[in-house]
Tab-separated table of C-alpha atoms in Angstrom:
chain	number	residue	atom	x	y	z
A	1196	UNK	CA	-21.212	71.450	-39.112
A	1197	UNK	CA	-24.410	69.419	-38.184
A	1198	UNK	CA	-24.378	65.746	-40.431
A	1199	UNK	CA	-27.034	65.196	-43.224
A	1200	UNK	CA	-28.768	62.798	-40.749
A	1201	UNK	CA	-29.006	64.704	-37.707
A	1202	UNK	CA	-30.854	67.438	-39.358
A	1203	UNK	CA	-33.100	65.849	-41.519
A	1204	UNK	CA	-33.840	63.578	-38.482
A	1205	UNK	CA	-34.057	66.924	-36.075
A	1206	UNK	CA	-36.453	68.427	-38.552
A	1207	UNK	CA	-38.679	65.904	-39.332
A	1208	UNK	CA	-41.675	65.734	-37.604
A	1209	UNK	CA	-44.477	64.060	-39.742
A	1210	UNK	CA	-48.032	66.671	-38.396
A	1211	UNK	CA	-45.537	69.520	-38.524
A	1212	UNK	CA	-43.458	69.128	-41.888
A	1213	UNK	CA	-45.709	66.650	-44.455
A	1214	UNK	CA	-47.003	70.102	-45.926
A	1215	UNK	CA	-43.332	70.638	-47.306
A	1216	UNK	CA	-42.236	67.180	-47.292
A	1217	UNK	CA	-44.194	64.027	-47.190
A	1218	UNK	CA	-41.202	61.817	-46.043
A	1219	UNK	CA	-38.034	62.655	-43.871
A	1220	UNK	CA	-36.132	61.291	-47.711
A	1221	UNK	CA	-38.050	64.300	-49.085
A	1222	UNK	CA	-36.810	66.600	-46.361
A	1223	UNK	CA	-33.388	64.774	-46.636
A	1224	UNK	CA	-33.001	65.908	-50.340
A	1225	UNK	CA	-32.938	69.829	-49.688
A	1226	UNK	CA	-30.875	69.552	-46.358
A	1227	UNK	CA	-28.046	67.397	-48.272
A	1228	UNK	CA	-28.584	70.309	-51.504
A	1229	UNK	CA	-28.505	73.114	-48.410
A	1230	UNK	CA	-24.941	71.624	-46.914
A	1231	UNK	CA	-23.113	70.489	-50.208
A	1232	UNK	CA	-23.568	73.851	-51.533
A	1233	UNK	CA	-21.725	75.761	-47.836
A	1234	UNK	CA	-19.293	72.399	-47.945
A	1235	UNK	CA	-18.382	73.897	-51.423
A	1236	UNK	CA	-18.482	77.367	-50.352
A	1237	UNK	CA	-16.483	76.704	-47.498
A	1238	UNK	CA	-13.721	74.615	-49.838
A	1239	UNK	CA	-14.031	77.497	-52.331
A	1240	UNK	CA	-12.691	80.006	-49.440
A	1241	UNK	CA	-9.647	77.661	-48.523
A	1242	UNK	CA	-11.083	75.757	-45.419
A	1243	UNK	CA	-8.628	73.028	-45.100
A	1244	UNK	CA	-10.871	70.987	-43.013
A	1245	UNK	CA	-14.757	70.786	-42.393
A	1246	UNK	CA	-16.447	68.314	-39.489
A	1247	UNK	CA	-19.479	66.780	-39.942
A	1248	UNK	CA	-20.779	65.881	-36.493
A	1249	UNK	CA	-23.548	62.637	-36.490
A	1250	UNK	CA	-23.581	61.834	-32.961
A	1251	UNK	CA	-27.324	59.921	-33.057
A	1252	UNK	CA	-25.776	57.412	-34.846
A	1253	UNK	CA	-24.853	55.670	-31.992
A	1254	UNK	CA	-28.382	55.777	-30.453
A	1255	UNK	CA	-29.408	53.925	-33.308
A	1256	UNK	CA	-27.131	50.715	-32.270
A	1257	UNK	CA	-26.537	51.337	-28.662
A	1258	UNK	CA	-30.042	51.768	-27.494
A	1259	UNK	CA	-31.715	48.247	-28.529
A	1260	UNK	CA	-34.932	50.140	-29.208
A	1261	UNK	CA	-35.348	51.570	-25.417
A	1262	UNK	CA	-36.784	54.932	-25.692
A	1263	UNK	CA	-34.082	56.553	-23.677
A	1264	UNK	CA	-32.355	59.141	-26.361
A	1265	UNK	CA	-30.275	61.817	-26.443
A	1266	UNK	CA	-30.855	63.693	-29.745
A	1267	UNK	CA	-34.267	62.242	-31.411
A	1268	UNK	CA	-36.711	60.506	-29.553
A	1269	UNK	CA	-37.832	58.633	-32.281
A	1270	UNK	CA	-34.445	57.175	-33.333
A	1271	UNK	CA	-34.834	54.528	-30.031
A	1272	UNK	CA	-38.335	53.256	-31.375
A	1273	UNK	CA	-36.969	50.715	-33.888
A	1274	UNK	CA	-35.059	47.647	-33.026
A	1275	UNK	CA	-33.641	47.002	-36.172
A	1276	UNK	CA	-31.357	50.478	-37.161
A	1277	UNK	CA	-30.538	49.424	-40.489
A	1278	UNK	CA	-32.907	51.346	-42.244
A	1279	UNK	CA	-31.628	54.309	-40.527
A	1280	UNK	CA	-27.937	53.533	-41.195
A	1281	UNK	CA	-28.867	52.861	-44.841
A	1282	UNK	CA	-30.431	56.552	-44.962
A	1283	UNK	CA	-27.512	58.094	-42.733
A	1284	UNK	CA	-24.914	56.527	-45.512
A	1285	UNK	CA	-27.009	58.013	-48.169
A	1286	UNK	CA	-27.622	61.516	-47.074
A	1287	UNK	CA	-23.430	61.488	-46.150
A	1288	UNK	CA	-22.919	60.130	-49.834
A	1289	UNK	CA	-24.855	63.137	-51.530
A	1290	UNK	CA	-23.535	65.715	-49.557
A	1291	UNK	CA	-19.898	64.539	-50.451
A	1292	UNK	CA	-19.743	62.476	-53.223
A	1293	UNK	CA	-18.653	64.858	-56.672
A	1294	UNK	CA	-18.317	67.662	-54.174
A	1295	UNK	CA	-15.937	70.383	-55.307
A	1296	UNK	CA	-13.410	69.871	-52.583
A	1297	UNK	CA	-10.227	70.839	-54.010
A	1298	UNK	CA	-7.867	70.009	-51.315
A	1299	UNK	CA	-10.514	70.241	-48.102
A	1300	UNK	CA	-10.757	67.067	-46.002
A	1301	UNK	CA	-13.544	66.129	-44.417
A	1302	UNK	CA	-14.073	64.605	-41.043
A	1303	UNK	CA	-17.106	62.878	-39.765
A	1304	UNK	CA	-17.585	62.668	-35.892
A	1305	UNK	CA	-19.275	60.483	-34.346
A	1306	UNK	CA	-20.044	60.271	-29.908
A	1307	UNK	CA	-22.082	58.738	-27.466
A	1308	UNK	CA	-24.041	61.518	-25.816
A	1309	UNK	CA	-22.116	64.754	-24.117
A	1310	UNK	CA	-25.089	66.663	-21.681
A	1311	UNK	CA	-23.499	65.019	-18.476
A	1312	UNK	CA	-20.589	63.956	-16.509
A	1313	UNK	CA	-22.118	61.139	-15.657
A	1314	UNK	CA	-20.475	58.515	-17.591
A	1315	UNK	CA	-22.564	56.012	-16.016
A	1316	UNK	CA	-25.661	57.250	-18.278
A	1317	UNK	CA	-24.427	58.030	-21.316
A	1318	UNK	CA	-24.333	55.496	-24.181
A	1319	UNK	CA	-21.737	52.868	-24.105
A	1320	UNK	CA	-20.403	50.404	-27.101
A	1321	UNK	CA	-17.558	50.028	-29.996
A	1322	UNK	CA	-18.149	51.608	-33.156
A	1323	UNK	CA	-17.613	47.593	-34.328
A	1324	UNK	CA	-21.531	48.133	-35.425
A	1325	UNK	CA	-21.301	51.229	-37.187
A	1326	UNK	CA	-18.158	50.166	-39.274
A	1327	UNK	CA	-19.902	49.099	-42.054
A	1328	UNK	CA	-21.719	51.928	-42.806
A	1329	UNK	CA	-19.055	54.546	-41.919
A	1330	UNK	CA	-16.911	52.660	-44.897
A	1331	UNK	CA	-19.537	53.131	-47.143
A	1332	UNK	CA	-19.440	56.827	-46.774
A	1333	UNK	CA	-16.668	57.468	-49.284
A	1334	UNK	CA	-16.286	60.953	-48.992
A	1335	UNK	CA	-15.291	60.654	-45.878
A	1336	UNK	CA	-11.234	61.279	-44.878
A	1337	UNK	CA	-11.135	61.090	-41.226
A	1338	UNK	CA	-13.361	59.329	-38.317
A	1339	UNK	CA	-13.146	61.850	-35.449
A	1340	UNK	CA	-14.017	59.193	-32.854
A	1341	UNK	CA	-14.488	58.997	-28.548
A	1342	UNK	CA	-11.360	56.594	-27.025
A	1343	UNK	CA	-11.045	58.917	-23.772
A	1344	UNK	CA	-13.098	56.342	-22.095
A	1345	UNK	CA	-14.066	52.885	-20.937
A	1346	UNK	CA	-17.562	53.384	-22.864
A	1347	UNK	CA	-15.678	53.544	-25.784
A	1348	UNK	CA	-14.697	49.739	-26.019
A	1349	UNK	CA	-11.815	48.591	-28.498
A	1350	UNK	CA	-10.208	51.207	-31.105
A	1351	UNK	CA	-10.908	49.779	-34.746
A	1352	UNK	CA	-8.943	50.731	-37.714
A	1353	UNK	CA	-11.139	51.503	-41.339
A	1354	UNK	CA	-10.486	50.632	-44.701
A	1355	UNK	CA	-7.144	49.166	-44.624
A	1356	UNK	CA	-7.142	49.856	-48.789
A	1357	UNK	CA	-7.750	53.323	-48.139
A	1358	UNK	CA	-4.680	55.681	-47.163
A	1359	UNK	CA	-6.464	58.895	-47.219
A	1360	UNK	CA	-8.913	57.610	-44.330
A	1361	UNK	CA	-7.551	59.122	-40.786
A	1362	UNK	CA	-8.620	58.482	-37.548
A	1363	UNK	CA	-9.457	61.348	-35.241
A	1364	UNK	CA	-8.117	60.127	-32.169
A	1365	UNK	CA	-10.553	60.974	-28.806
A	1366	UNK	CA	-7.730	61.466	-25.928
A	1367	UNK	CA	-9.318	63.746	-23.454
A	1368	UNK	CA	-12.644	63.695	-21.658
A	1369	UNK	CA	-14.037	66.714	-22.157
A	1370	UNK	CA	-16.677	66.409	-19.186
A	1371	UNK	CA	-14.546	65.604	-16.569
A	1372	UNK	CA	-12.290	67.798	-13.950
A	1373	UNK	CA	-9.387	65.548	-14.050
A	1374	UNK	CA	-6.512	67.790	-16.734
A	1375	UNK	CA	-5.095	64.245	-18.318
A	1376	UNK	CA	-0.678	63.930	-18.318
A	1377	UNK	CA	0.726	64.427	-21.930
A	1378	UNK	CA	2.417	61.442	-20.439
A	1379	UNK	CA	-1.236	59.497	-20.036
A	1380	UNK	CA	-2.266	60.984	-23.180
A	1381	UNK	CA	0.487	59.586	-25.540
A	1382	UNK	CA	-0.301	56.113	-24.285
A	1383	UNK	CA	-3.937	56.429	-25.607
A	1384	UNK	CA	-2.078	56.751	-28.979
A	1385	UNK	CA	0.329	53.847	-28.481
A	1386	UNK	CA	-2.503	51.856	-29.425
A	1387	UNK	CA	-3.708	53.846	-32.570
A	1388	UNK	CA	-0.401	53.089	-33.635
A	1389	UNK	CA	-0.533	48.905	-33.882
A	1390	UNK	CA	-3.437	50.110	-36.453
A	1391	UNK	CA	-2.427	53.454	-38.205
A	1392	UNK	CA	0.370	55.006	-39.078
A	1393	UNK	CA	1.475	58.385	-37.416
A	1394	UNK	CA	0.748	60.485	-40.429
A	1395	UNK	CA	-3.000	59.083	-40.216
A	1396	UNK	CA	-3.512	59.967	-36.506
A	1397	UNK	CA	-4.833	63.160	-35.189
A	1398	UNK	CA	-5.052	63.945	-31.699
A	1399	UNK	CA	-8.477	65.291	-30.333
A	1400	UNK	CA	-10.810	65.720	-27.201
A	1401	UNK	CA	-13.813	63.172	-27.010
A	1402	UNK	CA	-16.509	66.019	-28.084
A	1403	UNK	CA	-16.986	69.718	-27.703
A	1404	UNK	CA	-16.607	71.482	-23.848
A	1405	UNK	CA	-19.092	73.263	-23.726
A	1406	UNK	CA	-22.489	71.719	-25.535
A	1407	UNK	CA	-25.086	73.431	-23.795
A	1408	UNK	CA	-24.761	77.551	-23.583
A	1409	UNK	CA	-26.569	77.778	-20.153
A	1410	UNK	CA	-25.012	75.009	-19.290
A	1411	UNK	CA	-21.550	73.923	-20.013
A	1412	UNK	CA	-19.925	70.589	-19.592
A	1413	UNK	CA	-16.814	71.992	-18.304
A	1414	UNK	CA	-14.818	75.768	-17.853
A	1415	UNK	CA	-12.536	77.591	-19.756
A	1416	UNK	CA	-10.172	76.961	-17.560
A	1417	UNK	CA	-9.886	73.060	-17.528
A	1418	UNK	CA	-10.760	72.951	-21.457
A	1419	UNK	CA	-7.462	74.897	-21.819
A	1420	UNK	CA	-5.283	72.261	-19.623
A	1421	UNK	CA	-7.014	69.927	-21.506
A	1422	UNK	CA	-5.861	71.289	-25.172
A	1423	UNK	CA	-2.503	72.438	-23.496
A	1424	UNK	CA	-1.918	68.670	-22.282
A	1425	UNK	CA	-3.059	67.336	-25.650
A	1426	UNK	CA	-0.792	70.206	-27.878
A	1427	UNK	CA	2.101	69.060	-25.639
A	1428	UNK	CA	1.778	65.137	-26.368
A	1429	UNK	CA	1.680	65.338	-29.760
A	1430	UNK	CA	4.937	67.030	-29.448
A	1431	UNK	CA	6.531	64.820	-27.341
A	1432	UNK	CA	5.066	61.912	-29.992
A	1433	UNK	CA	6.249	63.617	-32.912
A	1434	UNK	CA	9.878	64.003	-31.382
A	1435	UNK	CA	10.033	60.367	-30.039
């Protein structure tokens, strides 16, 4: 499901919405009322697992206010993103915080731009800057995260006092032609697991494959390697 954040940010456009809503925190208050209540639907019908997906939030500490952007034009404009992060937490808080859950985890991912295969122009950086703020968001049980790269700098663990938090582990590009080995695959995790236990890490592609309908970052085809290669390292990890 889209995040809080990216909606309310997607949405609001000041000579188009202050009719309706005079700030985007206005607009913010209905689209976090909108998603608790299909989060809670969604639990209600047995989901065992719901994504939230917030990939500007990188843009907000990767771009150092150039005007280059992937999602929301207006998210490069400030230098200082802590405002923004403060409103991102928020927003994630109300949606999830009290939520009637039952036993649905939630998962909150966060990437670094998917419209190319091009690596050399989409955003680069650890999520070091965004850790404080992802902690905040309580109601949050796993990080679904981007390691499948370079860009992605040093794998971080969160809220060592917290066992329910997982890590959603990013072990296949999903932009590029190459079909990764199970073999290079499990040695992505060997370093999730100096930080997490194996019950805490859960094996995933970068992003989505195909992003764009007219224009997919990869083909059925290769996406199924992919998941095939990924489906047959987790086995071989489980066993060793």
């Amino acid at each position: 499901m889209p995040g809080p954040y990216l909606l309310t940010r997607a949405m609001y456009v000041p000579k188009a919405t202050s009719a309706s809503y005079p700030t985007k925190e206005d607009l913010g208050a209905d689209v976090t009322r909108v998603l608790r209540q299909e989060i809670e639907a969604l639990a209600a019908e047995g989901a065992a697992f719901i994504q939230l997906d917030e990939p500007v939030l990188t843009e907000l500490v990767f771009t150092h206010g150039r005007t280059r952007t992937f999602m929301c034009a207006a998210l490069a404009e400030r230098g200082d993103p802590s405002e923004e992060l403060e409103l991102a937490t928020h927003l994630m808080n109300e949606v999830l915080d009290g939520a009637a859950l039952g036993d649905t985890r939630i998962g909150l991912h966060v990437c670094r731009g998917n419209w190319s295969r091009d690596e050399s122009i989409l955003l680069r950086g650890g999520y070091h800057p965004l850790a404080p703020w992802l902690e905040r968001m309580t109601g949050v049980h796993q990080f679904v995260l981007e390691y499948a790269t370079e860009r992605a700098g040093d794998l971080i663990r969160f809220d060592r006092d917290r066992p329910d938090r997982e890590i959603g582990l990013g072990v296949v590009n999903p932009r590029s032609a190459t079909v990764e080995t199970p073999v290079e695959i499990a040695s992505r995790v060997a370093r999730a697991l100096e930080l997490y236990p194996a019950e805490r890490i859960w094996l995933n592609p970068d992003c989505g494959f195909g992003t764009f309908s007219n224009r997919p970052v990869n083909d059925v085809e290769i996406a199924t390697r992919k998941l095939e290669a990924m489906v047959a390292a987790a086995r071989y990890l489980r066993g060793a």
